[in-house]
Structures are given as structure tokens and as C-alpha cells.
PDB file of C-alpha atoms in Angstrom:
ATOM      1  CA  MET A   1     145.191  75.725  89.560  1.00  0.00           C
ATOM      2  CA  LYS A   2     142.799  77.277  92.075  1.00  0.00           C
ATOM      3  CA  MET A   3     143.579  80.675  93.552  1.00  0.00           C
ATOM      4  CA  LEU A   4     142.578  81.330  97.161  1.00  0.00           C
ATOM      5  CA  ASN A   5     142.937  85.094  96.804  1.00  0.00           C
ATOM      6  CA  LYS A   6     142.136  86.659  93.454  1.00  0.00           C
ATOM      7  CA  PRO A   7     143.617  89.917  92.239  1.00  0.00           C
ATOM      8  CA  ALA A   8     141.504  92.536  90.501  1.00  0.00           C
ATOM      9  CA  PHE A   9     142.404  93.380  86.893  1.00  0.00           C
ATOM     10  CA  MET A  10     142.173  96.922  85.548  1.00  0.00           C
ATOM     11  CA  LYS A  11     142.552  97.175  81.762  1.00  0.00           C
ATOM     12  CA  LEU A  12     144.989  99.964  80.856  1.00  0.00           C
ATOM     13  CA  ASN A  13     145.162  99.877  77.047  1.00  0.00           C
ATOM     14  CA  ILE A  14     141.918 101.602  76.130  1.00  0.00           C
ATOM     15  CA  ASP A  15     142.677 103.084  72.685  1.00  0.00           C
ATOM     16  CA  TRP A  16     145.769 101.096  71.691  1.00  0.00           C
ATOM     17  CA  ASN A  17     146.979  97.495  71.711  1.00  0.00           C
ATOM     18  CA  ALA A  18     149.704  95.218  70.448  1.00  0.00           C
ATOM     19  CA  ASP A  19     149.484  93.550  67.066  1.00  0.00           C
ATOM     20  CA  PRO A  20     147.455  90.371  67.677  1.00  0.00           C
ATOM     21  CA  ASN A  21     149.515  88.302  65.222  1.00  0.00           C
ATOM     22  CA  VAL A  22     153.184  89.278  65.489  1.00  0.00           C
ATOM     23  CA  PRO A  23     153.687  91.850  68.264  1.00  0.00           C
ATOM     24  CA  SER A  24     157.384  90.906  68.681  1.00  0.00           C
ATOM     25  CA  PRO A  25     157.792  92.335  72.201  1.00  0.00           C
ATOM     26  CA  ASP A  26     161.275  93.444  73.197  1.00  0.00           C
ATOM     27  CA  VAL A  27     162.358  94.361  76.748  1.00  0.00           C
ATOM     28  CA  ILE A  28     164.992  97.095  77.004  1.00  0.00           C
ATOM     29  CA  PRO A  29     166.473  97.738  80.472  1.00  0.00           C
ATOM     30  CA  ASP A  30     167.375 101.405  80.924  1.00  0.00           C
ATOM     31  CA  SER A  31     168.878 102.336  84.305  1.00  0.00           C
ATOM     32  CA  SER A  32     166.016 101.945  86.804  1.00  0.00           C
ATOM     33  CA  SER A  33     163.368 101.762  84.064  1.00  0.00           C
ATOM     34  CA  ILE A  34     162.268  99.053  81.664  1.00  0.00           C
ATOM     35  CA  ARG A  35     160.994  99.801  78.171  1.00  0.00           C
ATOM     36  CA  LEU A  36     158.669  97.304  76.495  1.00  0.00           C
ATOM     37  CA  ARG A  37     158.510  97.793  72.694  1.00  0.00           C
ATOM     38  CA  PHE A  38     156.107  95.996  70.371  1.00  0.00           C
ATOM     39  CA  TYR A  39     154.262  96.345  67.081  1.00  0.00           C
ATOM     40  CA  LEU A  40     150.894  98.061  67.358  1.00  0.00           C
ATOM     41  CA  ASN A  41     147.539  96.771  66.142  1.00  0.00           C
ATOM     42  CA  PRO A  42     146.615  98.861  63.054  1.00  0.00           C
ATOM     43  CA  TRP A  43     143.300  97.076  62.418  1.00  0.00           C
ATOM     44  CA  ILE A  44     141.179  98.336  65.309  1.00  0.00           C
ATOM     45  CA  HIS A  45     143.189 101.301  66.625  1.00  0.00           C
ATOM     46  CA  VAL A  46     144.826 104.337  65.047  1.00  0.00           C
ATOM     47  CA  ALA A  47     148.261 103.016  64.089  1.00  0.00           C
ATOM     48  CA  ARG A  48     150.264 102.564  60.907  1.00  0.00           C
ATOM     49  CA  ARG A  49     151.324  99.131  59.723  1.00  0.00           C
ATOM     50  CA  ASP A  50     154.702  98.286  61.261  1.00  0.00           C
ATOM     51  CA  GLN A  51     154.392 101.113  63.815  1.00  0.00           C
ATOM     52  CA  LYS A  52     155.758 100.329  67.253  1.00  0.00           C
ATOM     53  CA  GLY A  53     154.682 101.493  70.654  1.00  0.00           C
ATOM     54  CA  THR A  54     156.623 101.636  73.893  1.00  0.00           C
ATOM     55  CA  VAL A  55     155.469 101.228  77.461  1.00  0.00           C
ATOM     56  CA  THR A  56     158.037 102.562  79.914  1.00  0.00           C
ATOM     57  CA  PHE A  57     157.941 101.268  83.472  1.00  0.00           C
ATOM     58  CA  ALA A  58     159.572 103.658  85.959  1.00  0.00           C
ATOM     59  CA  ASN A  59     161.499 102.360  88.967  1.00  0.00           C
ATOM     60  CA  CYS A  60     161.057  98.734  87.920  1.00  0.00           C
ATOM     61  CA  SER A  61     162.179  96.212  90.539  1.00  0.00           C
ATOM     62  CA  ARG A  62     161.585  93.025  88.549  1.00  0.00           C
ATOM     63  CA  TRP A  63     160.201  91.875  85.227  1.00  0.00           C
ATOM     64  CA  ARG A  64     159.716  88.777  83.102  1.00  0.00           C
ATOM     65  CA  LEU A  65     158.834  87.864  79.525  1.00  0.00           C
ATOM     66  CA  GLY A  66     157.434  84.389  80.002  1.00  0.00           C
ATOM     67  CA  PRO A  67     156.367  81.507  77.800  1.00  0.00           C
ATOM     68  CA  THR A  68     152.563  81.463  78.285  1.00  0.00           C
ATOM     69  CA  ASN A  69     151.026  82.090  74.865  1.00  0.00           C
ATOM     70  CA  ASP A  70     147.441  82.481  73.656  1.00  0.00           C
ATOM     71  CA  GLU A  71     146.956  78.699  73.391  1.00  0.00           C
ATOM     72  CA  GLY A  72     148.124  78.291  76.988  1.00  0.00           C
ATOM     73  CA  TRP A  73     145.752  81.071  78.025  1.00  0.00           C
ATOM     74  CA  TYR A  74     142.706  79.377  76.438  1.00  0.00           C
ATOM     75  CA  ARG A  75     143.710  75.925  77.732  1.00  0.00           C
ATOM     76  CA  GLY A  76     143.897  77.240  81.308  1.00  0.00           C
ATOM     77  CA  GLN A  77     147.693  76.875  81.576  1.00  0.00           C
ATOM     78  CA  CYS A  78     148.227  80.491  82.643  1.00  0.00           C
ATOM     79  CA  ARG A  79     148.007  81.167  86.371  1.00  0.00           C
ATOM     80  CA  TYR A  80     145.440  83.903  85.637  1.00  0.00           C
ATOM     81  CA  SER A  81     143.345  81.939  83.095  1.00  0.00           C
ATOM     82  CA  GLY A  82     139.755  82.091  84.230  1.00  0.00           C
ATOM     83  CA  VAL A  83     140.548  84.983  86.600  1.00  0.00           C
ATOM     84  CA  ALA A  84     141.695  87.746  84.228  1.00  0.00           C
ATOM     85  CA  PRO A  85     139.008  89.319  82.013  1.00  0.00           C
ATOM     86  CA  GLY A  86     140.787  88.183  78.822  1.00  0.00           C
ATOM     87  CA  GLY A  87     144.063  87.594  77.048  1.00  0.00           C
ATOM     88  CA  GLY A  88     145.754  90.002  74.652  1.00  0.00           C
ATOM     89  CA  GLU A  89     145.412  93.033  76.925  1.00  0.00           C
ATOM     90  CA  PHE A  90     147.486  95.195  79.293  1.00  0.00           C
ATOM     91  CA  TYR A  91     146.414  95.162  82.957  1.00  0.00           C
ATOM     92  CA  GLU A  92     147.304  96.417  86.380  1.00  0.00           C
ATOM     93  CA  LEU A  93     146.700  93.812  89.065  1.00  0.00           C
ATOM     94  CA  THR A  94     145.594  94.949  92.498  1.00  0.00           C
ATOM     95  CA  GLY A  95     144.527  93.160  95.644  1.00  0.00           C
ATOM     96  CA  ASP A  96     145.633  89.843  97.057  1.00  0.00           C
ATOM     97  CA  ASP A  97     147.367  87.368  94.785  1.00  0.00           C
ATOM     98  CA  ASP A  98     148.568  83.998  96.103  1.00  0.00           C
ATOM     99  CA  HIS A  99     150.484  83.267  92.870  1.00  0.00           C
ATOM    100  CA  ARG A 100     152.223  86.523  91.973  1.00  0.00           C
ATOM    101  CA  ASP A 101     155.664  85.120  92.857  1.00  0.00           C
ATOM    102  CA  ASP A 102     155.156  81.685  91.249  1.00  0.00           C
ATOM    103  CA  PRO A 103     157.033  82.156  87.957  1.00  0.00           C
ATOM    104  CA  PRO A 104     160.692  81.116  88.315  1.00  0.00           C
ATOM    105  CA  ASP A 105     161.979  83.438  85.559  1.00  0.00           C
ATOM    106  CA  TRP A 106     161.794  86.886  87.199  1.00  0.00           C
ATOM    107  CA  VAL A 107     164.664  89.234  86.312  1.00  0.00           C
ATOM    108  CA  CYS A 108     165.495  91.547  89.219  1.00  0.00           C
ATOM    109  CA  SER A 109     166.556  94.975  88.064  1.00  0.00           C
ATOM    110  CA  ASN A 110     166.352  97.143  91.221  1.00  0.00           C
ATOM    111  CA  ALA A 111     165.560  96.801  94.891  1.00  0.00           C
ATOM    112  CA  PRO A 112     161.804  96.751  95.523  1.00  0.00           C
ATOM    113  CA  SER A 113     160.376  99.932  96.986  1.00  0.00           C
ATOM    114  CA  LEU A 114     157.079 101.040  98.467  1.00  0.00           C
ATOM    115  CA  GLY A 115     154.372 101.781  95.961  1.00  0.00           C
ATOM    116  CA  GLN A 116     155.349  99.092  93.450  1.00  0.00           C
ATOM    117  CA  ARG A 117     152.470  98.138  91.176  1.00  0.00           C
ATOM    118  CA  HIS A 118     151.967  94.832  89.326  1.00  0.00           C
ATOM    119  CA  PHE A 119     151.534  95.081  85.537  1.00  0.00           C
ATOM    120  CA  LEU A 120     150.732  92.270  83.101  1.00  0.00           C
ATOM    121  CA  PHE A 121     150.597  92.315  79.277  1.00  0.00           C
ATOM    122  CA  TYR A 122     149.373  89.242  77.390  1.00  0.00           C
ATOM    123  CA  PHE A 123     150.862  88.942  73.919  1.00  0.00           C
ATOM    124  CA  ARG A 124     150.150  86.213  71.401  1.00  0.00           C
ATOM    125  CA  ASP A 125     153.261  84.140  72.076  1.00  0.00           C
ATOM    126  CA  GLU A 126     154.369  85.315  75.525  1.00  0.00           C
ATOM    127  CA  THR A 127     153.421  87.215  78.634  1.00  0.00           C
ATOM    128  CA  PHE A 128     155.165  90.279  80.062  1.00  0.00           C
ATOM    129  CA  GLU A 129     154.959  91.128  83.763  1.00  0.00           C
ATOM    130  CA  CYS A 130     156.668  93.668  85.956  1.00  0.00           C
ATOM    131  CA  PHE A 131     156.592  95.452  89.280  1.00  0.00           C
ATOM    132  CA  SER A 132     157.214  99.174  88.982  1.00  0.00           C
ATOM    133  CA  ALA A 133     156.188 102.529  90.404  1.00  0.00           C
ATOM    134  CA  ASP A 134     154.382 103.738  87.275  1.00  0.00           C
ATOM    135  CA  TRP A 135     154.003 103.325  83.506  1.00  0.00           C
ATOM    136  CA  HIS A 136     153.750 105.516  80.425  1.00  0.00           C
ATOM    137  CA  TYR A 137     152.697 104.582  76.861  1.00  0.00           C
ATOM    138  CA  GLN A 138     153.909 106.288  73.696  1.00  0.00           C
ATOM    139  CA  ALA A 139     153.462 105.390  70.032  1.00  0.00           C
ATOM    140  CA  ASP A 140     156.595 105.830  67.907  1.00  0.00           C
ATOM    141  CA  GLN A 141     156.469 108.774  65.535  1.00  0.00           C
ATOM    142  CA  ALA A 142     156.915 108.458  61.785  1.00  0.00           C
TER     143      ALA A 142
END
């Protein structure tokens, strides 16, 4: 799968990340926002075992939790394999992207608006993507 135009990937999760083994991501629609909850990685970041984090995407127009897992990533079965810096991370994609609309499983939640940004989070067993105006991360409290 060769891309004519390649997006740029900016890593957003600098001092936090999802559990690399069983992140168990859950998408929670909430009016015009989408909340993505998952278990945090307690081995390389400050997090308790079984602690969850939430990324909230404001003014989300569409999202998907797709089937590409880490094996698919390393076998080149993901449309961004070989283009993205690495799997298991949270990115914002910018620039041209010939394949951004390829997945057939988008869930439309609101009408698209100007200023929508493309976000991508690679988990072990699936991939989350969305188009939204902004994002915010918060670790759950005790």
C-alpha cells in the first residue's frame, strides 16, 4: 500500500501511555464530544496498576475503533505502517493524506466543521481514530 501524499505525525503522549498489554480502550460518546478511556502503562510512566486515563475529544465529527492490532502494524497491514514513527502511541496527523477516508467503519457523531484535526491512537489490539476540534488528557484519580 503506497501513499502518494504522506501525513506528518506529531506524538502527543509524552509522559503517559496506554497499558501495552491490555489497554481495553472504551469509546464513550457524550453529546458533541467523545471520551476514550483505557488502562494506563504503570511500568514506564507515573500511574498506578489498574489506573485508567481518559482522552476527551471536543466537537468530534467522526471516530472509529478499528481492527488493526500490533501484529498488523508490524506486518505492514496498517495504512500507516512504514509511515508513522511507531505503533503504540497517540498522534496528531497533519498534512496531505490520500488514505484518511479509507476505513469503512467510521462512526459519524456530528457534522464536520472547520478546524477539525485528525488524531490516531495505536493500541495493542485495535486502533482508535477521530476528527475533532481539540483533545484533553486526564488520568483518573484514586
